[in-house]
């Protein structure tokens, strides 16, 4: 049978033994090891994002560099077919583009089109996202599935559907509007008037942009604490004031992000116009993307089209800088 250890002769019974200072602790790592661990910890995010950066540089960087170089040359079909180096002309292409009055008309038209589509997209997305908070879960789920299906729809399919809707002879839009007393829309051509034509094209663009904006804003609305809204209503605040002072400050970062991305995507729109006009858009329907493409591949002024494309990229970069600055300011405010 085991016996208990006798008490220590110089320590009363029941006294706990405390380890000497420093005993049982890990020895401090040398400065070199600490600096290596810090460097490794900081390098991990860069190592993880490096494949994406390299892929973007290969896919987007090389064509962009070639585009910039082409804008400083005078590429014609002779150099293209012969494979010879086109002559360098410096800033002549940019002088030609910037001194063209029609180019500035296209810039203004593109800016106005971007503004209208962005406001329509964000306004409709915000309204739909707010309404989805008040419906049954199965309705919310069904609406989300429909939005995802619309988002996955190819642009070519969406353009074909809208072309059928506004067809002069068999379009549903003309038939519905013809039911209005006093309205005559028989064989009405929506693209004969550029304002009506751009309204149809804007509908296609908003239709494609709405799912992303709605789903993102709906996700942001789930972060709004219900207790704050309830407290505001108890204090006498009505719906618009609750949204302005309680809801919108919470979803503001997501709203700014979606608005900026929608504006950037709309500014460079090309497919919707090209498809809605069957590959032959009139000058009244030129936006910057269409104008650059026509100058390059229809008129065969490749360097002029490249200069227009470079200017478009610079304008988009200016919008991206504004977007990043807004995100940084919101991060500092938080």
Tab-separated table of C-alpha atoms in Angstrom, residues 27-284:
chain	number	residue	atom	x	y	z
A	27	UNK	CA	12.405	31.146	-23.523
A	28	UNK	CA	12.100	34.310	-25.550
A	29	UNK	CA	12.802	33.869	-29.262
A	30	UNK	CA	15.850	35.654	-30.616
A	31	UNK	CA	15.237	38.887	-32.569
A	32	UNK	CA	16.107	37.216	-35.888
A	33	UNK	CA	13.428	34.538	-35.393
A	34	UNK	CA	10.807	37.134	-34.405
A	35	UNK	CA	11.543	39.260	-37.458
A	36	UNK	CA	11.348	36.189	-39.706
A	37	UNK	CA	7.952	35.220	-38.282
A	38	UNK	CA	6.677	38.780	-38.734
A	39	UNK	CA	7.927	38.879	-42.326
A	40	UNK	CA	6.322	35.527	-43.084
A	41	UNK	CA	3.005	36.604	-41.573
A	42	UNK	CA	2.978	39.761	-43.667
A	43	UNK	CA	3.967	37.928	-46.843
A	44	UNK	CA	1.156	35.354	-46.677
A	45	UNK	CA	-1.606	37.691	-48.047
A	46	UNK	CA	0.631	38.766	-50.921
A	47	UNK	CA	1.493	35.157	-51.736
A	48	UNK	CA	-2.204	34.235	-51.798
A	49	UNK	CA	-3.159	37.103	-54.095
A	50	UNK	CA	-0.119	36.740	-56.379
A	51	UNK	CA	-1.729	34.166	-58.759
A	52	UNK	CA	-4.686	36.470	-59.345
A	53	UNK	CA	-2.438	39.460	-59.972
A	54	UNK	CA	-0.276	37.488	-62.396
A	55	UNK	CA	-3.332	36.187	-64.267
A	56	UNK	CA	-4.790	39.686	-64.588
A	57	UNK	CA	-1.431	41.040	-65.743
A	58	UNK	CA	-1.200	38.355	-68.425
A	59	UNK	CA	-4.815	38.603	-69.603
A	60	UNK	CA	-5.344	42.377	-69.296
A	61	UNK	CA	-1.920	43.948	-68.901
A	62	UNK	CA	-0.358	42.824	-72.189
A	63	UNK	CA	-3.343	43.841	-74.397
A	64	UNK	CA	-3.528	47.182	-72.606
A	65	UNK	CA	0.155	47.890	-73.248
A	66	UNK	CA	-0.261	46.972	-76.928
A	67	UNK	CA	-3.328	49.208	-77.132
A	68	UNK	CA	-1.413	52.176	-75.735
A	69	UNK	CA	1.475	51.584	-78.134
A	70	UNK	CA	-0.928	51.322	-81.078
A	71	UNK	CA	-2.476	54.697	-80.177
A	72	UNK	CA	0.930	56.339	-80.776
A	73	UNK	CA	1.261	54.763	-84.239
A	74	UNK	CA	-0.562	54.978	-87.560
A	75	UNK	CA	-1.746	51.458	-88.288
A	76	UNK	CA	-3.422	50.942	-91.667
A	77	UNK	CA	-4.495	47.843	-93.576
A	78	UNK	CA	-1.198	47.894	-95.475
A	79	UNK	CA	0.843	47.435	-92.290
A	80	UNK	CA	-1.715	44.982	-90.932
A	81	UNK	CA	-1.638	42.656	-93.958
A	82	UNK	CA	2.080	43.041	-94.627
A	83	UNK	CA	3.034	42.538	-90.992
A	84	UNK	CA	5.329	45.560	-91.010
A	85	UNK	CA	5.880	48.004	-88.149
A	86	UNK	CA	3.510	50.990	-88.435
A	87	UNK	CA	5.085	54.454	-88.288
A	88	UNK	CA	5.166	56.337	-85.004
A	89	UNK	CA	3.134	59.564	-85.028
A	90	UNK	CA	3.335	60.586	-81.363
A	91	UNK	CA	0.223	62.364	-80.098
A	92	UNK	CA	-1.331	62.922	-83.524
A	93	UNK	CA	-4.096	60.374	-82.935
A	94	UNK	CA	-5.050	62.009	-79.632
A	95	UNK	CA	-5.063	65.452	-81.247
A	96	UNK	CA	-7.353	64.137	-83.964
A	97	UNK	CA	-9.735	62.568	-81.466
A	98	UNK	CA	-9.825	65.429	-78.959
A	99	UNK	CA	-10.343	68.047	-81.682
A	100	UNK	CA	-13.290	66.125	-83.145
A	101	UNK	CA	-16.593	67.670	-82.071
A	102	UNK	CA	-18.450	64.395	-82.612
A	103	UNK	CA	-16.184	62.686	-80.062
A	104	UNK	CA	-17.305	65.093	-77.343
A	105	UNK	CA	-20.921	64.537	-78.351
A	106	UNK	CA	-20.349	60.812	-77.801
A	107	UNK	CA	-18.681	61.480	-74.427
A	108	UNK	CA	-21.657	63.562	-73.282
A	109	UNK	CA	-24.106	60.956	-74.564
A	110	UNK	CA	-22.212	58.184	-72.773
A	111	UNK	CA	-22.148	60.164	-69.516
A	112	UNK	CA	-25.882	60.888	-69.685
A	113	UNK	CA	-26.674	57.272	-70.525
A	114	UNK	CA	-24.521	56.092	-67.607
A	115	UNK	CA	-26.232	58.493	-65.199
A	116	UNK	CA	-29.745	57.464	-66.233
A	117	UNK	CA	-29.029	53.725	-66.119
A	118	UNK	CA	-27.224	53.952	-62.767
A	119	UNK	CA	-29.998	55.963	-61.113
A	120	UNK	CA	-32.677	53.651	-62.529
A	121	UNK	CA	-30.779	50.528	-61.464
A	122	UNK	CA	-30.019	51.669	-57.920
A	123	UNK	CA	-33.474	53.148	-57.340
A	124	UNK	CA	-35.257	50.014	-58.516
A	125	UNK	CA	-32.835	47.696	-56.678
A	126	UNK	CA	-33.258	49.624	-53.429
A	127	UNK	CA	-37.054	49.511	-53.717
A	128	UNK	CA	-37.095	45.776	-54.466
A	129	UNK	CA	-34.649	45.024	-51.638
A	130	UNK	CA	-36.805	46.946	-49.154
A	131	UNK	CA	-39.953	45.185	-50.335
A	132	UNK	CA	-38.300	41.782	-49.955
A	133	UNK	CA	-37.905	42.477	-46.220
A	134	UNK	CA	-41.696	42.564	-45.806
A	135	UNK	CA	-42.719	39.451	-47.747
A	136	UNK	CA	-42.949	35.821	-46.726
A	137	UNK	CA	-39.752	33.749	-46.817
A	138	UNK	CA	-40.963	31.614	-49.740
A	139	UNK	CA	-41.661	34.763	-51.786
A	140	UNK	CA	-38.190	36.054	-50.949
A	141	UNK	CA	-36.660	32.743	-51.999
A	142	UNK	CA	-38.612	32.648	-55.252
A	143	UNK	CA	-37.676	36.230	-56.083
A	144	UNK	CA	-34.017	35.488	-55.384
A	145	UNK	CA	-34.135	32.505	-57.730
A	146	UNK	CA	-35.667	34.657	-60.471
A	147	UNK	CA	-33.009	37.339	-59.975
A	148	UNK	CA	-30.223	34.765	-60.221
A	149	UNK	CA	-31.792	33.377	-63.421
A	150	UNK	CA	-31.915	36.878	-64.917
A	151	UNK	CA	-28.320	37.476	-63.868
A	152	UNK	CA	-27.234	34.239	-65.573
A	153	UNK	CA	-29.068	35.081	-68.800
A	154	UNK	CA	-26.617	35.851	-71.641
A	155	UNK	CA	-26.718	39.361	-73.048
A	156	UNK	CA	-27.537	38.019	-76.500
A	157	UNK	CA	-30.659	36.285	-75.185
A	158	UNK	CA	-31.792	39.360	-73.256
A	159	UNK	CA	-31.298	41.556	-76.338
A	160	UNK	CA	-33.306	39.125	-78.489
A	161	UNK	CA	-36.160	39.135	-75.961
A	162	UNK	CA	-36.304	42.933	-75.827
A	163	UNK	CA	-36.101	43.200	-79.614
A	164	UNK	CA	-39.137	40.943	-79.802
A	165	UNK	CA	-40.980	43.000	-77.191
A	166	UNK	CA	-40.561	46.221	-79.202
A	167	UNK	CA	-40.885	44.686	-82.675
A	168	UNK	CA	-42.887	47.060	-84.934
A	169	UNK	CA	-45.210	44.312	-86.216
A	170	UNK	CA	-45.370	41.635	-83.528
A	171	UNK	CA	-44.110	43.449	-80.426
A	172	UNK	CA	-45.957	43.078	-77.140
A	173	UNK	CA	-45.124	46.664	-76.138
A	174	UNK	CA	-46.968	48.144	-79.128
A	175	UNK	CA	-49.949	45.861	-78.512
A	176	UNK	CA	-50.226	46.798	-74.829
A	177	UNK	CA	-49.804	50.524	-75.452
A	178	UNK	CA	-52.361	50.309	-78.259
A	179	UNK	CA	-54.974	49.286	-75.700
A	180	UNK	CA	-54.744	52.747	-74.120
A	181	UNK	CA	-57.652	54.910	-75.360
A	182	UNK	CA	-56.462	57.447	-77.893
A	183	UNK	CA	-52.986	55.891	-78.301
A	184	UNK	CA	-51.859	54.561	-81.679
A	185	UNK	CA	-48.771	52.350	-81.697
A	186	UNK	CA	-49.484	50.236	-84.755
A	187	UNK	CA	-46.163	49.418	-86.498
A	188	UNK	CA	-44.408	51.881	-84.225
A	189	UNK	CA	-40.619	51.754	-84.635
A	190	UNK	CA	-39.006	52.463	-81.269
A	191	UNK	CA	-35.558	53.006	-82.754
A	192	UNK	CA	-36.592	55.641	-85.259
A	193	UNK	CA	-36.303	58.214	-82.470
A	194	UNK	CA	-32.923	57.929	-80.643
A	195	UNK	CA	-34.500	58.956	-77.330
A	196	UNK	CA	-37.001	56.090	-77.523
A	197	UNK	CA	-34.319	53.736	-78.800
A	198	UNK	CA	-31.996	54.579	-75.921
A	199	UNK	CA	-34.897	54.060	-73.522
A	200	UNK	CA	-35.199	50.478	-74.800
A	201	UNK	CA	-31.431	49.943	-74.616
A	202	UNK	CA	-31.381	51.407	-71.103
A	203	UNK	CA	-34.099	48.922	-70.135
A	204	UNK	CA	-31.866	46.076	-71.334
A	205	UNK	CA	-28.901	47.424	-69.351
A	206	UNK	CA	-30.967	47.941	-66.182
A	207	UNK	CA	-32.488	44.491	-66.606
A	208	UNK	CA	-29.025	42.947	-66.601
A	209	UNK	CA	-27.655	45.072	-63.741
A	210	UNK	CA	-30.658	44.803	-61.417
A	211	UNK	CA	-30.033	41.295	-59.979
A	212	UNK	CA	-26.522	42.041	-58.690
A	213	UNK	CA	-27.582	45.347	-57.162
A	214	UNK	CA	-30.728	43.911	-55.566
A	215	UNK	CA	-29.048	40.838	-54.079
A	216	UNK	CA	-26.175	42.916	-52.677
A	217	UNK	CA	-28.460	45.521	-51.120
A	218	UNK	CA	-30.730	42.827	-49.706
A	219	UNK	CA	-27.730	41.213	-48.035
A	220	UNK	CA	-26.694	44.603	-46.640
A	221	UNK	CA	-30.177	45.180	-45.216
A	222	UNK	CA	-29.865	42.029	-43.119
A	223	UNK	CA	-27.120	43.810	-41.147
A	224	UNK	CA	-29.496	46.533	-39.935
A	225	UNK	CA	-30.383	45.844	-36.255
A	226	UNK	CA	-34.191	45.559	-35.913
A	227	UNK	CA	-33.949	47.051	-32.411
A	228	UNK	CA	-32.759	50.389	-33.822
A	229	UNK	CA	-35.652	50.575	-36.264
A	230	UNK	CA	-38.162	49.670	-33.585
A	231	UNK	CA	-36.729	52.267	-31.200
A	232	UNK	CA	-36.924	54.940	-33.903
A	233	UNK	CA	-40.570	54.115	-34.593
A	234	UNK	CA	-41.360	54.201	-30.874
A	235	UNK	CA	-39.837	57.688	-30.764
A	236	UNK	CA	-42.233	58.781	-33.502
A	237	UNK	CA	-40.034	58.479	-36.613
A	238	UNK	CA	-41.859	57.598	-39.830
A	239	UNK	CA	-40.745	55.330	-42.661
A	240	UNK	CA	-38.631	57.801	-44.687
A	241	UNK	CA	-36.895	59.134	-41.563
A	242	UNK	CA	-36.168	55.625	-40.327
A	243	UNK	CA	-34.604	54.767	-43.670
A	244	UNK	CA	-32.595	57.985	-43.825
A	245	UNK	CA	-31.223	58.022	-40.276
A	246	UNK	CA	-31.154	54.332	-39.321
A	247	UNK	CA	-31.151	52.030	-42.345
A	248	UNK	CA	-29.146	53.931	-44.947
A	249	UNK	CA	-26.110	54.702	-42.716
A	250	UNK	CA	-25.701	50.956	-42.135
A	251	UNK	CA	-25.958	49.952	-45.814
A	252	UNK	CA	-24.115	53.006	-47.151
A	253	UNK	CA	-20.805	51.185	-47.862
A	254	UNK	CA	-22.580	48.514	-49.909
A	255	UNK	CA	-24.702	51.132	-51.662
A	256	UNK	CA	-21.644	53.177	-52.659
A	257	UNK	CA	-19.837	50.061	-53.860
A	258	UNK	CA	-22.727	48.855	-56.031
A	259	UNK	CA	-23.388	52.341	-57.416
A	260	UNK	CA	-19.758	52.809	-58.417
A	261	UNK	CA	-19.485	49.389	-60.032
A	262	UNK	CA	-22.766	49.873	-61.905
A	263	UNK	CA	-21.596	53.233	-63.252
A	264	UNK	CA	-18.259	51.782	-64.365
A	265	UNK	CA	-19.908	48.830	-66.112
A	266	UNK	CA	-22.510	51.013	-67.812
A	267	UNK	CA	-19.942	53.558	-69.014
A	268	UNK	CA	-18.236	50.877	-71.088
A	269	UNK	CA	-21.421	49.258	-72.445
A	270	UNK	CA	-21.128	47.830	-75.949
A	271	UNK	CA	-22.933	44.516	-76.390
A	272	UNK	CA	-26.435	45.789	-75.711
A	273	UNK	CA	-26.220	48.557	-78.323
A	274	UNK	CA	-24.519	46.362	-80.890
A	275	UNK	CA	-27.073	43.567	-80.522
A	276	UNK	CA	-30.148	45.799	-80.352
A	277	UNK	CA	-29.104	47.522	-83.584
A	278	UNK	CA	-28.258	44.233	-85.326
A	279	UNK	CA	-24.568	45.052	-85.655
A	280	UNK	CA	-25.120	48.283	-87.592
A	281	UNK	CA	-25.768	51.079	-85.068
A	282	UNK	CA	-26.455	54.540	-86.417
A	283	UNK	CA	-24.306	57.462	-85.339
A	284	UNK	CA	-27.094	58.620	-83.053
